Structure formats: structure tokens, C-alpha cells
PDB file of C-alpha atoms (C1' of nucleotides) in Angstrom:
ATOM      1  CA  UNK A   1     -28.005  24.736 -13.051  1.00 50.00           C
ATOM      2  CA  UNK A   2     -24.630  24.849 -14.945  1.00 51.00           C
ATOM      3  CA  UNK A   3     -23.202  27.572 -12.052  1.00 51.00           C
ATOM      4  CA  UNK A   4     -19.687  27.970 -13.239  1.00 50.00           C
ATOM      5  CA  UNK A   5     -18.913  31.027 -12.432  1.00 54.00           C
ATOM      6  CA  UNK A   6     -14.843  30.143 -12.246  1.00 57.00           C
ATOM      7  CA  UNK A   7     -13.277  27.020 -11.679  1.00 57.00           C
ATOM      8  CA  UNK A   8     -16.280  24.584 -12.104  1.00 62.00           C
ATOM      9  CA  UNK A   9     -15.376  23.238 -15.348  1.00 70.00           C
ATOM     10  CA  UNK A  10     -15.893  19.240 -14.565  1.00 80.00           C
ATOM     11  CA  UNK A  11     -14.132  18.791 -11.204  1.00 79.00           C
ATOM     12  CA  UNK A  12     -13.777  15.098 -12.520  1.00 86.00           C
ATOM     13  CA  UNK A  13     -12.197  15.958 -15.502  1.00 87.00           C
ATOM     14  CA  UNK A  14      -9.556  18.257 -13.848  1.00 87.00           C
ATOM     15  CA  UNK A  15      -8.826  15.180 -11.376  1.00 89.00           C
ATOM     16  CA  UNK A  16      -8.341  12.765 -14.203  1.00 89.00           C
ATOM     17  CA  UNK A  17      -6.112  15.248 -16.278  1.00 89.00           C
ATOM     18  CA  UNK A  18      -4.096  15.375 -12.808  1.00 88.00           C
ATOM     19  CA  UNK A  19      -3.750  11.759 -12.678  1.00 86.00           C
ATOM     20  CA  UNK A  20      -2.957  11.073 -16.235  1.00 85.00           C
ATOM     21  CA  UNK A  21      -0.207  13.872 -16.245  1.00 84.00           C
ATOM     22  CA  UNK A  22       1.393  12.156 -13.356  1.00 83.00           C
ATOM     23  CA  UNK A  23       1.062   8.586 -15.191  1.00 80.00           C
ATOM     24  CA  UNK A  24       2.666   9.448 -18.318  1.00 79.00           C
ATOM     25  CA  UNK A  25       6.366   9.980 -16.400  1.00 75.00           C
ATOM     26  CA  UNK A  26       5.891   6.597 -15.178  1.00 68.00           C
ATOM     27  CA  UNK A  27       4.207   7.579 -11.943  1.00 68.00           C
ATOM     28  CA  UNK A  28       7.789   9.423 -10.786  1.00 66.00           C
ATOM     29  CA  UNK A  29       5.829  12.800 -10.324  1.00 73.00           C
ATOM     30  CA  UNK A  30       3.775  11.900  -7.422  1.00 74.00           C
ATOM     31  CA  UNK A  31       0.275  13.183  -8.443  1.00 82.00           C
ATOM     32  CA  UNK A  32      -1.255  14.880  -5.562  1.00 86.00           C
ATOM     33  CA  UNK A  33      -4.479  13.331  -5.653  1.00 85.00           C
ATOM     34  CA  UNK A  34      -2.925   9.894  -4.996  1.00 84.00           C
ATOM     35  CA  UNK A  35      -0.412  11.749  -2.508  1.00 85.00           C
ATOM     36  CA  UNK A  36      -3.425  12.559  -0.490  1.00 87.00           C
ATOM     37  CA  UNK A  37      -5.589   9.257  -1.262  1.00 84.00           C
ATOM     38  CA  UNK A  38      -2.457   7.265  -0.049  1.00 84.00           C
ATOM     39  CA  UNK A  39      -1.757   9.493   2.939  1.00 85.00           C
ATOM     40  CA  UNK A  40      -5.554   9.504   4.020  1.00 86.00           C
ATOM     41  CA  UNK A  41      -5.693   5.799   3.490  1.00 82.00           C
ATOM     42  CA  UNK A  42      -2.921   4.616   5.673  1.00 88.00           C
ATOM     43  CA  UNK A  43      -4.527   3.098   9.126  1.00 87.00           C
ATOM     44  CA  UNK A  44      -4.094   5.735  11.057  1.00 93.00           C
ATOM     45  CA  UNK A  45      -3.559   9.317  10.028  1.00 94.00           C
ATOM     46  CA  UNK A  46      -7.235  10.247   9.526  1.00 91.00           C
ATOM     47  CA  UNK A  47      -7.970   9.414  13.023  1.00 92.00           C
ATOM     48  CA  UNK A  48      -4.988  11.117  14.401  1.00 96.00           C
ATOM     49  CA  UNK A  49      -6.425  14.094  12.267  1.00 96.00           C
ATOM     50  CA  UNK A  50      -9.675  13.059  13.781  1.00 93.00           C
ATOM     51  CA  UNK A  51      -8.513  13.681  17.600  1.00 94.00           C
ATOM     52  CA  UNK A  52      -6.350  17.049  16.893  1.00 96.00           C
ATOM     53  CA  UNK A  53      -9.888  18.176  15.339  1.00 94.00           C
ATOM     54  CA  UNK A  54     -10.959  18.767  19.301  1.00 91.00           C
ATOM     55  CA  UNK A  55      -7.263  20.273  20.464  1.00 95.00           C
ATOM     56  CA  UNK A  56      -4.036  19.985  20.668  1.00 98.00           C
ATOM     57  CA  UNK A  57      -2.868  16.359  22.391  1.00 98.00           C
ATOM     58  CA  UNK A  58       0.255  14.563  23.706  1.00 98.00           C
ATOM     59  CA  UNK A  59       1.951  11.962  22.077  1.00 98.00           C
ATOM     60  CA  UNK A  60       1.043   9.366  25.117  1.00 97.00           C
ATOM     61  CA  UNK A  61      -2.580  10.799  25.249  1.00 97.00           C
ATOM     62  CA  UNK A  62      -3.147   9.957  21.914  1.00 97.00           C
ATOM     63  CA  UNK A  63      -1.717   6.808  22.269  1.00 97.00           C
ATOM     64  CA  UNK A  64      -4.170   5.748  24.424  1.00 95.00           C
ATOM     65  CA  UNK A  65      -7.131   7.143  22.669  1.00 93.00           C
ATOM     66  CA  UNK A  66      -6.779   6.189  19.617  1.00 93.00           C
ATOM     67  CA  UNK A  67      -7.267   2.313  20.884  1.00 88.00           C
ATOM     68  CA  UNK A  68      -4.948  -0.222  18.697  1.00 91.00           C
ATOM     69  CA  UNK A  69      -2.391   2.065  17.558  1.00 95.00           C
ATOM     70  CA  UNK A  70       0.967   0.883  18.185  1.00 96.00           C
ATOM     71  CA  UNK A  71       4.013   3.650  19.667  1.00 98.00           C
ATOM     72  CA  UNK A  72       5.584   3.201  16.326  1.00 98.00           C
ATOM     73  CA  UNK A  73       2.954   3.685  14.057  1.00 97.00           C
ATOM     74  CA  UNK A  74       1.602   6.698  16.271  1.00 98.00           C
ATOM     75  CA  UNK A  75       5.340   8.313  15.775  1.00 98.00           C
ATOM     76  CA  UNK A  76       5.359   7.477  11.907  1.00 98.00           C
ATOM     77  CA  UNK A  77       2.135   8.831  11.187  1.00 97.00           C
ATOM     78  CA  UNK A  78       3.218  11.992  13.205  1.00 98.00           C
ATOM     79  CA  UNK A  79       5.665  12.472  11.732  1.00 97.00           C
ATOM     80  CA  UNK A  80       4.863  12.303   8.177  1.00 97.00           C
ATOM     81  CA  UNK A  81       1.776  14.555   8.865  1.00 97.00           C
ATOM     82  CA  UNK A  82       4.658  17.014  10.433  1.00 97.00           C
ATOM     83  CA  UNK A  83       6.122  16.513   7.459  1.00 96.00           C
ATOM     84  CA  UNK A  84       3.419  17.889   5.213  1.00 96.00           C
ATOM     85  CA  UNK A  85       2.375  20.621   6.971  1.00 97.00           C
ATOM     86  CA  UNK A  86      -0.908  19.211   8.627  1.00 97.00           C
ATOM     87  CA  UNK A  87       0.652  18.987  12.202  1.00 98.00           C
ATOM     88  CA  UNK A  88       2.511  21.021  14.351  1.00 98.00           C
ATOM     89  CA  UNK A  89       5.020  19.252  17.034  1.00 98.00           C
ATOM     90  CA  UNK A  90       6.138  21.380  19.985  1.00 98.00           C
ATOM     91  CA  UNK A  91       8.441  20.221  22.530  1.00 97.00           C
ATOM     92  CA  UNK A  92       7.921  20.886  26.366  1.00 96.00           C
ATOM     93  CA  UNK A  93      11.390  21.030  28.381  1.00 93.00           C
ATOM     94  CA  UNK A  94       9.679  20.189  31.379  1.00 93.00           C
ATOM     95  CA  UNK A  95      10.545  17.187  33.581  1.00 90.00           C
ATOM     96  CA  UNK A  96       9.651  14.922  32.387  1.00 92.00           C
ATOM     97  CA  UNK A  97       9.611  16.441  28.755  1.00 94.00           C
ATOM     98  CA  UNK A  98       6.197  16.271  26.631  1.00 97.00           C
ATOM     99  CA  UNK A  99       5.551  17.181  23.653  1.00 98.00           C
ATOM    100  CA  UNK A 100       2.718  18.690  21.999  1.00 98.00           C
ATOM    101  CA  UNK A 101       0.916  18.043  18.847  1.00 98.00           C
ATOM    102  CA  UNK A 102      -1.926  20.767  17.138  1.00 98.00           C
ATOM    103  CA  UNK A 103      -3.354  20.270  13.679  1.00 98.00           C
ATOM    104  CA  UNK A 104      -2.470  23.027  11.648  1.00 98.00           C
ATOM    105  CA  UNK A 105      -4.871  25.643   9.687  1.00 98.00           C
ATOM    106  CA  UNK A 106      -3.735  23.270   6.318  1.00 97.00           C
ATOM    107  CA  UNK A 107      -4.703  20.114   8.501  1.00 97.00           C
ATOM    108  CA  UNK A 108      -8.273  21.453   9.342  1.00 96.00           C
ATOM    109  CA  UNK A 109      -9.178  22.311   5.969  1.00 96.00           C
ATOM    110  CA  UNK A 110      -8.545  18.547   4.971  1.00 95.00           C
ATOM    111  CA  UNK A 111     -10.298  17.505   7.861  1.00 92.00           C
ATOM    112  CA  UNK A 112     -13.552  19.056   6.468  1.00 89.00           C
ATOM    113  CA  UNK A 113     -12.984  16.898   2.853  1.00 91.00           C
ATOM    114  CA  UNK A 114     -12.249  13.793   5.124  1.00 89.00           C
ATOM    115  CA  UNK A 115     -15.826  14.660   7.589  1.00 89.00           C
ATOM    116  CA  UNK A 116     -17.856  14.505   4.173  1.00 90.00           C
ATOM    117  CA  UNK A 117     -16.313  11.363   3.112  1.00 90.00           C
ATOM    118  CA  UNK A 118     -16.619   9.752   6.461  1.00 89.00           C
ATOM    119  CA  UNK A 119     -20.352  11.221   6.778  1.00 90.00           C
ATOM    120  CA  UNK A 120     -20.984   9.358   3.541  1.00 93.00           C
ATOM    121  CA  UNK A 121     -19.570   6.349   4.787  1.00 92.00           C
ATOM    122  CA  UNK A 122     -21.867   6.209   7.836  1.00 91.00           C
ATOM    123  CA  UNK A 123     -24.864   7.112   6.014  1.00 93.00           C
ATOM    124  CA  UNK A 124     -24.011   4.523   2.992  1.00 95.00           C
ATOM    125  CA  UNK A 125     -23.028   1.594   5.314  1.00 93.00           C
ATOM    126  CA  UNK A 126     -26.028  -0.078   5.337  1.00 94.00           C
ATOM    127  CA  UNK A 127     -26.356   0.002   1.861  1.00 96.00           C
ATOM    128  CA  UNK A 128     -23.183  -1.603   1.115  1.00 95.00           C
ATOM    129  CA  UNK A 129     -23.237  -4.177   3.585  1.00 94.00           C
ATOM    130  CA  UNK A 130     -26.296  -5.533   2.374  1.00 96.00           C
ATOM    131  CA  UNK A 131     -24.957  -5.063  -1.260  1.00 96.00           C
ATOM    132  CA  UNK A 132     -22.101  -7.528   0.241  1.00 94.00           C
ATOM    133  CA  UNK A 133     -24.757  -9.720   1.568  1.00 94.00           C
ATOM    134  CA  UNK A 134     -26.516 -10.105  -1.111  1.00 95.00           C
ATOM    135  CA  UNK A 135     -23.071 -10.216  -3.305  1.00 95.00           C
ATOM    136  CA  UNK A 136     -21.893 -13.298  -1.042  1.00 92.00           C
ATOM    137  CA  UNK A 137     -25.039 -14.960  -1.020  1.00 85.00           C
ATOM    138  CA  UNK A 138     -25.924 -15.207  -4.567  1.00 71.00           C
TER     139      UNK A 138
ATOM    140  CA  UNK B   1     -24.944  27.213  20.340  1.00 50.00           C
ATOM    141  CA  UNK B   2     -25.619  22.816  21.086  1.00 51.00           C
ATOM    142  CA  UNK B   3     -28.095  23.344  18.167  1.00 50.00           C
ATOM    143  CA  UNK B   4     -28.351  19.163  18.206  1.00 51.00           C
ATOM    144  CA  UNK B   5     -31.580  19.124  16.589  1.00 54.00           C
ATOM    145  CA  UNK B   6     -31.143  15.272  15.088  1.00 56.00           C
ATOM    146  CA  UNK B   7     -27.566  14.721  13.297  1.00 56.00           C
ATOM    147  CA  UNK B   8     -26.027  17.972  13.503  1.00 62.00           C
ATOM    148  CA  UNK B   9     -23.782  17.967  16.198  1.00 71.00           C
ATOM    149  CA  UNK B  10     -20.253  17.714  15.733  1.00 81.00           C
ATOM    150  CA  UNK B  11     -19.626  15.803  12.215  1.00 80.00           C
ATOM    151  CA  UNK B  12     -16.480  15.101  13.856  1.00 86.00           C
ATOM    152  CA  UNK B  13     -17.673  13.981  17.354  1.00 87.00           C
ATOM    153  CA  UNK B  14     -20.085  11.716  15.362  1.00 89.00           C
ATOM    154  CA  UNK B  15     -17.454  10.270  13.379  1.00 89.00           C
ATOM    155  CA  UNK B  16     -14.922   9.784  16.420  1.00 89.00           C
ATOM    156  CA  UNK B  17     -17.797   8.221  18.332  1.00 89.00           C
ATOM    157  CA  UNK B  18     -18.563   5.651  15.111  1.00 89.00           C
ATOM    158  CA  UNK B  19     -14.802   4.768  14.809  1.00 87.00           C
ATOM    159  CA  UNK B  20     -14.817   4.669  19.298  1.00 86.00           C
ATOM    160  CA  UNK B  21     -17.161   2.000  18.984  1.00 86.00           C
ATOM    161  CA  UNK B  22     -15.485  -0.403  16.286  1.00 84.00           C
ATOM    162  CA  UNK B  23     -12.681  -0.423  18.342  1.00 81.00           C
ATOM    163  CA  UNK B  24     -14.205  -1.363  21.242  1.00 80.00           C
ATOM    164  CA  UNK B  25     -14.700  -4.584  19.639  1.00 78.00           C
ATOM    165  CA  UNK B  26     -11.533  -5.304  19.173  1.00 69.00           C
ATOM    166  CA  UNK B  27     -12.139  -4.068  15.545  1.00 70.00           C
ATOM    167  CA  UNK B  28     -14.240  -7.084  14.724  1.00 68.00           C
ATOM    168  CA  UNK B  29     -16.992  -5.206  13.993  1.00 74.00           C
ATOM    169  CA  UNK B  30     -15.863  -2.851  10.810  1.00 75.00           C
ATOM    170  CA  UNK B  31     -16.495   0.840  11.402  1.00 84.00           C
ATOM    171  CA  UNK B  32     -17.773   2.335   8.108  1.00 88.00           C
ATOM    172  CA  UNK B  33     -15.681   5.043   7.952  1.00 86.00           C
ATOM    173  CA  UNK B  34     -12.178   2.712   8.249  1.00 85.00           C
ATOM    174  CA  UNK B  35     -14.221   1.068   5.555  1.00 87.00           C
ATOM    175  CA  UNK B  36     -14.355   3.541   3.281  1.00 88.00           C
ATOM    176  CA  UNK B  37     -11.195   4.551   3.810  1.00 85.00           C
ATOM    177  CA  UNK B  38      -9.540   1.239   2.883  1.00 86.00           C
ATOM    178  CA  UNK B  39     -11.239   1.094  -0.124  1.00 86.00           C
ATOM    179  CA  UNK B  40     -10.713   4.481  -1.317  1.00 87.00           C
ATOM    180  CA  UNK B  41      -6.924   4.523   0.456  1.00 83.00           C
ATOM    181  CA  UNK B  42      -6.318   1.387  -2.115  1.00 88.00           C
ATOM    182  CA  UNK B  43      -3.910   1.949  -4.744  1.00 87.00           C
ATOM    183  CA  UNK B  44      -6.711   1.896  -7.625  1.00 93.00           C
ATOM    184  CA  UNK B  45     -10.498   2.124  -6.707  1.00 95.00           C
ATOM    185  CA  UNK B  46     -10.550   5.644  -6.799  1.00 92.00           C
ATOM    186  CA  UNK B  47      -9.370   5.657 -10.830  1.00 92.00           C
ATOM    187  CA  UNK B  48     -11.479   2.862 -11.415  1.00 96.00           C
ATOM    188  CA  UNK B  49     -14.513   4.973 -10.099  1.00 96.00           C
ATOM    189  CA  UNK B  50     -13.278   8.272 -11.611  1.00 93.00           C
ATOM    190  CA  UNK B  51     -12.958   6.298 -14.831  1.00 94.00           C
ATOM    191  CA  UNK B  52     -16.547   5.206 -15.111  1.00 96.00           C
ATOM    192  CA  UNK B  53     -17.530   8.455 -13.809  1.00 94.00           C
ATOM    193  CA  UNK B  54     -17.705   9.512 -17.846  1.00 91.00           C
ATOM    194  CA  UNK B  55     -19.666   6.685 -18.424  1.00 95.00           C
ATOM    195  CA  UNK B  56     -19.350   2.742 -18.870  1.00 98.00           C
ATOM    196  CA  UNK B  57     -16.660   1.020 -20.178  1.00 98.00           C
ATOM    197  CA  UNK B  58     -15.461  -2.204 -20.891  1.00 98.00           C
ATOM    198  CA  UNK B  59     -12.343  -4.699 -19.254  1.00 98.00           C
ATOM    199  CA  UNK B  60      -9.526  -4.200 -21.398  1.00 97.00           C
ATOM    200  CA  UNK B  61     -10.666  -0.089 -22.205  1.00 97.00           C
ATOM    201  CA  UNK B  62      -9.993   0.188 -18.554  1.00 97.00           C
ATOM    202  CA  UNK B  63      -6.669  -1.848 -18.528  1.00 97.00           C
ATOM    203  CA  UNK B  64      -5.793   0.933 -21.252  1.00 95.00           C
ATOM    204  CA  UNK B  65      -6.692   3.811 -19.866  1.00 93.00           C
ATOM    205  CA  UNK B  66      -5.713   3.704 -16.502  1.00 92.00           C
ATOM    206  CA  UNK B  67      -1.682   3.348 -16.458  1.00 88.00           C
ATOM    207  CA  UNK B  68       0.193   1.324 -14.482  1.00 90.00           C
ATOM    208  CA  UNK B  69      -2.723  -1.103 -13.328  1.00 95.00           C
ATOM    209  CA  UNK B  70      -2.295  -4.615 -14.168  1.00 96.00           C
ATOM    210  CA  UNK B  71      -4.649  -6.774 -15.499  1.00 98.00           C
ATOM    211  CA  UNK B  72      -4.937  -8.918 -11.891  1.00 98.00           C
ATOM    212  CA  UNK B  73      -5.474  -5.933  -9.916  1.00 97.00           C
ATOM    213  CA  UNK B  74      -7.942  -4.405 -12.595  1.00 98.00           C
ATOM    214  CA  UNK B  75      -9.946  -7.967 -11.885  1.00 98.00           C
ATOM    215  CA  UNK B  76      -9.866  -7.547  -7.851  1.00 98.00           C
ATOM    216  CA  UNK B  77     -10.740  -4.007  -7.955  1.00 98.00           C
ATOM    217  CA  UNK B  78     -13.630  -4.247  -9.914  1.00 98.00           C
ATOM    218  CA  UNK B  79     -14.364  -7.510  -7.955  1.00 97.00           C
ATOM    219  CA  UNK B  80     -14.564  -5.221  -4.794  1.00 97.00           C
ATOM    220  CA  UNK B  81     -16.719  -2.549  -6.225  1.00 97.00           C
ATOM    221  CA  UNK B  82     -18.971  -4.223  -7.337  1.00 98.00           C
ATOM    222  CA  UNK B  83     -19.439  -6.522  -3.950  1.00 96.00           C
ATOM    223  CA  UNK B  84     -19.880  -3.280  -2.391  1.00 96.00           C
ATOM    224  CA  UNK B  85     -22.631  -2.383  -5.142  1.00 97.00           C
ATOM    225  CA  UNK B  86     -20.217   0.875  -6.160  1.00 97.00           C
ATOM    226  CA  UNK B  87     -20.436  -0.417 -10.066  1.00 98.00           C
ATOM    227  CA  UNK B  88     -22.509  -2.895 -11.681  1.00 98.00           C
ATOM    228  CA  UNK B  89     -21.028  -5.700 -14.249  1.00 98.00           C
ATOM    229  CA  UNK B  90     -22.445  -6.543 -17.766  1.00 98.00           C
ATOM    230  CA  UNK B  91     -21.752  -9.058 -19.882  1.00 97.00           C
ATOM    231  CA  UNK B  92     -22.253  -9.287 -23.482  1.00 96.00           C
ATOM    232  CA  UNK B  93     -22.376 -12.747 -24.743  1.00 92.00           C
ATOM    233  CA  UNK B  94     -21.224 -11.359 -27.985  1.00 92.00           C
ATOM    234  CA  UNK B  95     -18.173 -13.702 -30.342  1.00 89.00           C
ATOM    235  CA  UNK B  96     -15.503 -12.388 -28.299  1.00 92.00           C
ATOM    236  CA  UNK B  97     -17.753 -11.819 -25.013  1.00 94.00           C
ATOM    237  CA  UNK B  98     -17.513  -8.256 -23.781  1.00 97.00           C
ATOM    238  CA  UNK B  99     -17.952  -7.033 -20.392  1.00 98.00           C
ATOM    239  CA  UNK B 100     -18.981  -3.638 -19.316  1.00 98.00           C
ATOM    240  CA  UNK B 101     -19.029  -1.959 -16.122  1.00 98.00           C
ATOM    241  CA  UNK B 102     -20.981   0.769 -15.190  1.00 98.00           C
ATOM    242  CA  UNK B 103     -21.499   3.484 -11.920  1.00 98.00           C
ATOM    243  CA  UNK B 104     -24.194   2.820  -9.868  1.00 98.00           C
ATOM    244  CA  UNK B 105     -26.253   5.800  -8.266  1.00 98.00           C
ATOM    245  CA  UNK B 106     -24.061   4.732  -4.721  1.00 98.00           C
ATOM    246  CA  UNK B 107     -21.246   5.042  -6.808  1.00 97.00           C
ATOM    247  CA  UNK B 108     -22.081   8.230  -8.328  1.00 96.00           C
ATOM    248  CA  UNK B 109     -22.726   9.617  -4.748  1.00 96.00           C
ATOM    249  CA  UNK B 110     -19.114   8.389  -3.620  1.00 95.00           C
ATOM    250  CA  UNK B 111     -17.539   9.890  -6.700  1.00 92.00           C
ATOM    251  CA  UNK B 112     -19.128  13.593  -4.989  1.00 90.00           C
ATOM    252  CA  UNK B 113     -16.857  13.243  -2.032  1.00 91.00           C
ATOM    253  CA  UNK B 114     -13.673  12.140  -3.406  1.00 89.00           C
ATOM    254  CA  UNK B 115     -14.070  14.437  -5.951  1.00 89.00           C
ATOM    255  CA  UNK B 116     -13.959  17.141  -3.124  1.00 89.00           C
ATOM    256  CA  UNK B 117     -11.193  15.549  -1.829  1.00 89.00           C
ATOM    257  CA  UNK B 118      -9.126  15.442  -4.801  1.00 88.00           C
ATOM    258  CA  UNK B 119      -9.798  19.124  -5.536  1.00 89.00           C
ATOM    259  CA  UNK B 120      -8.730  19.883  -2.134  1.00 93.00           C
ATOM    260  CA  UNK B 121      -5.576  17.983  -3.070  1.00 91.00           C
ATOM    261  CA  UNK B 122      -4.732  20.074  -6.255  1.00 91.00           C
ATOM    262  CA  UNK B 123      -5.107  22.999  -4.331  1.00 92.00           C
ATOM    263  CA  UNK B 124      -2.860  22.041  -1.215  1.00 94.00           C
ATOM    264  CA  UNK B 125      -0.051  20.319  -3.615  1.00 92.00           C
ATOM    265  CA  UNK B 126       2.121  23.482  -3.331  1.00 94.00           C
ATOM    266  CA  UNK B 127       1.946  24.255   0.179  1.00 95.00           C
ATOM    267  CA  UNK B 128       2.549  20.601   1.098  1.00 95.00           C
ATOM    268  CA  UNK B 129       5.532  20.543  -1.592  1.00 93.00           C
ATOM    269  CA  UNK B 130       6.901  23.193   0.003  1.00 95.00           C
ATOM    270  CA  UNK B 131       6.076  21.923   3.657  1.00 96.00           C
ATOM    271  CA  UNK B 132       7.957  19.072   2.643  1.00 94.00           C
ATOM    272  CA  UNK B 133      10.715  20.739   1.080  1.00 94.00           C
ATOM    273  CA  UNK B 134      11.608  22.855   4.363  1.00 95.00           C
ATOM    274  CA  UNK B 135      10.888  19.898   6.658  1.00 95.00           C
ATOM    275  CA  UNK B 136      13.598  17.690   4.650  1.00 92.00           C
ATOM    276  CA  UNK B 137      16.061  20.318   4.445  1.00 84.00           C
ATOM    277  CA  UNK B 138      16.180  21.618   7.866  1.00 70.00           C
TER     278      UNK B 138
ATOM    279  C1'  DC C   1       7.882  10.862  28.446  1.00 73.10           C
ATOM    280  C1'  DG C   2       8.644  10.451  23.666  1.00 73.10           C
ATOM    281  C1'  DG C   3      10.766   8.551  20.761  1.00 73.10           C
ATOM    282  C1'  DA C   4      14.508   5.445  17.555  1.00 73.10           C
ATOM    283  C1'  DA C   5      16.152   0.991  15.966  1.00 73.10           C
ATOM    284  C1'  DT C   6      15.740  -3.771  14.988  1.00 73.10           C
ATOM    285  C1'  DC C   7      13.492  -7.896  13.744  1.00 73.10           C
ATOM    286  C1'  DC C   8       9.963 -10.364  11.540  1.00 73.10           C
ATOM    287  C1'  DG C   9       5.393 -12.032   9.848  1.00 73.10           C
ATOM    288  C1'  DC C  10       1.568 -11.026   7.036  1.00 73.10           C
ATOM    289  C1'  DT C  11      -0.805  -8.931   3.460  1.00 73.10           C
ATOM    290  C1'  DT C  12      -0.680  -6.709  -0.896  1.00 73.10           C
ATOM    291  C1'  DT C  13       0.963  -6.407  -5.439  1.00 73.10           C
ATOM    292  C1'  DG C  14       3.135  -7.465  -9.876  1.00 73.10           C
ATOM    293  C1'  DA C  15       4.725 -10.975 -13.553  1.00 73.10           C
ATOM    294  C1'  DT C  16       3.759 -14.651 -15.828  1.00 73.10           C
ATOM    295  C1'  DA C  17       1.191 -18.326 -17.747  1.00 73.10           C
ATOM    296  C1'  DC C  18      -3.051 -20.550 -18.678  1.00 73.10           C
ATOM    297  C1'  DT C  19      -8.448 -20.820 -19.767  1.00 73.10           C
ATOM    298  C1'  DG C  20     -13.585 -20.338 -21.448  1.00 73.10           C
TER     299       DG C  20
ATOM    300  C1'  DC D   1     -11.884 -10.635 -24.632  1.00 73.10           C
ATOM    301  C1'  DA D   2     -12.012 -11.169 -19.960  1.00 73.10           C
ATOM    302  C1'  DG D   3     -10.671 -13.274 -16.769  1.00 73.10           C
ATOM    303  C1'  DT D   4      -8.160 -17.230 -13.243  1.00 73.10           C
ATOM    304  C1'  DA D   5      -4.061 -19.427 -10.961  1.00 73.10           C
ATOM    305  C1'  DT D   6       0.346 -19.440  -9.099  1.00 73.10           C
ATOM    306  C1'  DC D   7       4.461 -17.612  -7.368  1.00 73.10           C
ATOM    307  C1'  DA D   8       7.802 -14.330  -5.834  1.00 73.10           C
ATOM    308  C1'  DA D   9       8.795  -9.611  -4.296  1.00 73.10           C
ATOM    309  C1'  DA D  10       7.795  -5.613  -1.730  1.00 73.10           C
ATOM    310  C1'  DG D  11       5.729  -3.026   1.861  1.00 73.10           C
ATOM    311  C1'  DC D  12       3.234  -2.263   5.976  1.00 73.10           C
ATOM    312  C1'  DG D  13       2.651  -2.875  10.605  1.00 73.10           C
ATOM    313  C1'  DG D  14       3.374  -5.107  15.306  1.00 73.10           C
ATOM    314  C1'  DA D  15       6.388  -6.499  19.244  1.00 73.10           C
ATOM    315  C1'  DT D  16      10.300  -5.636  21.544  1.00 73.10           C
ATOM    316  C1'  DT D  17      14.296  -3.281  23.138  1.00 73.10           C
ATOM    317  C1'  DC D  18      17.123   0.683  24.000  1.00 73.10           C
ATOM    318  C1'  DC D  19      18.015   5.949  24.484  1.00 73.10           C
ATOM    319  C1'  DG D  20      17.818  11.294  25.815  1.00 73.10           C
TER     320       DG D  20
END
DNA sequence: CGGAATCCGCTTTGATACTG
DNA sequence: CAGTATCAAAGCGGATTCCG
């Protein structure tokens, strides 16, 4: 019990600090946590994270895995994961030209954060949709 | 190495596999993990939860505490936790009635994840700051 | 092939006002 | 106090079309 040997503290606490911080200027300095909650909630970007998990992919490859993605919203995503530093995009000059997209070492260690969540959601779903049942029903 | 005793595996494979599935149908059939996502990739659940994470609280302390919500969306989010069986609602039929709303042990269990999550978050803000930074200006 | 640009509908959200 | 109802605004996302 009560390990804190550095940063423990309550993890909660320092999340909440983070949050209020960012509230008090009227929400204008982004707090990360929501940065991250809003980025990882979009419809997409966590399974385009998801697929670059097993190796680098092309742009039409991934279109066509990841089934009900549109072309825009596969280069949108993209790009704002470029953006942040989670994805790398490299450019074949071949003919015709392809490009290249690899999750970086910053985009894997998110991935691991998103694979607990996503375990948790698998394991708790049956849970919750009987909770909704019963929710509905009564 | 393919050490698949029961769940091991891949976490990811699993999760790309559950998500596979869902869309299969069409996306009729909800994948869990798109679930959670939504919920926890909406503007306010994950405040809400870290909130009551310290313990219940009542309506209007919420509407308080957490800045920028408005009293509507306060009502829906809550609404949707508790469907999902995330918090549980009390109600005090005191002169005025007070309402209180409390984690439940599934919610507790959520809070775990995002939690990790977050912290991850707080950690990366600099790197993807300057990530963004560099990608903007060049 | 891998995008960019445009248009456009649908959902989400916020303000406001009203109720038990 | 703790909501509900209604409406308008904003944003996201899809379909389509065009470009290097």
C-alpha cells in the first residue's frame, strides 16, 4: 500500500488541477488532457493508431481497411496526427507516387493508454449494456 | 513467443478484431471500444467522472465546479452515465429536493484507465506543443 | 495514387425560459 | 434545487469533383 515513491501523489488530483488551470483562462489554454480526450475521441484516429500499431501502411491501404472511413476524413485525421507528432508521412517518388505512413515512438506510447482503455471497454460491455437494458426498461 | 494461453495475444489484434467485426455490420451492431470512446471523447463525461471520483456530489455543486458546462449538458451527461450504470442518482426528498450522484464500482474502474490516459497526456503536452509548433511553422 | 476544395445535411451544443 | 423544453448556432462528417 501507499507506494509513492515519486510522482504518485493522487493521479486524479493532478488531472483535475490540470483541468481547472486550463478553465480559469476561459478554456483559451488548451488543457492537454482534453487535447488528448478530444483527439482520441474523434471517429477515427484511434483506429488509424490502431492499424500503424502492426506497421507502417499506405494512405489507400488504410483506406480500405479501416471499413467506413471516408478519403477526407482518412487525410484529416492524418494529418492532424502528423501534426502532433504521433505519425510520420513519407513520400515515395515512384510512379505512381505513394506515400507512407508509420506511427511514431510518441504514437506507440499512447497506443498502450488507448489498449487499456479499449481492453476495459471489451471486458465492461456486457455490463453496461445490460445496465442500458435495464435503464430503458424500467 | 505465440504465448496465446486464453486472452493474451495481441491486446491490439484483439481490439482491431472487436472493432473488424462492428463494422462488418455496417456499424449497426456497436463495437465496445467505439463505445467507450464516444463517451469518454465527449466534451464532459470525463470531468463529470473525475469529479465524483472525490466522492458524491450534488446537481448544482457540479454545475459549479466544473467550468464552462451548462446546466443542459450537465443534465444529459449525467443522464448518460448513469444509463450506462457509470454513476448512480439519489434523490433527497428534502424542502428544496436535493439530488446526489455518486461513482459506481464500474465507474471507479473506468476512472483507472482514463486516469492513465490523462497522465500520459501531461507528460506528452510538451513534445506535442512543440511537434505542433515545428509542423505549423515549416 | 494521394490528396485538396467545395457543398451540404445532420448532430451536438449553448442560451434562454419555464416547471415541480 | 434540479431539472425540462425549445430554438438557433456551430461543428463534424460524407459525397462529389478536381489536381499534381
Amino acid at each position: 500500500m501507499a507506494s509513492d515513491l515519486q510522482v504518485t501523489a493522487d493521479p486524479v488530483e493532478t488531472i483535475l488541477r490540470e483541468i481547472d488551470q486550463s478553465a480559469e483562462t476561459g478554456g483559451k489554454s488548451p488543457c492537454p488532457v482534453r487535447d488528448v480526450l478530444d483527439r482520441t475521441g474523434d471517429k477515427w484516429s484511434v483506429q488509424v493508431l490502431l492499424r500503424l500499431s502492426k506497421g507502417p501502411e499506405r494512405f489507400n491501404a488504410l483506406l480500405r481497411t479501416i471499413a467506413g472511413i471516408s478519403q477526407r476524413m482518412l487525410t484529416v485525421t492524418l494529418k492532424a496526427l502528423e501534426r502532433d507528432g504521433l505519425v510520420t508521412r513519407k513520400v515515395f517518388e515512384t510512379r505512381p507516387p505513394s506515400v507512407e505512413y508509420t506511427l511514431t515512438p510518441l504514437g506507440v506510447s499512447l497506443i498502450q493508454h488507448l489498449a487499456g482503455l479499449a481492453d476495459w471497454a471489451i471486458r465492461a460491455e456486457a455490463q453496461i449494456s445490460a445496465n442500458r437494458k435495464a435503464y430503458d426498461g424500467g
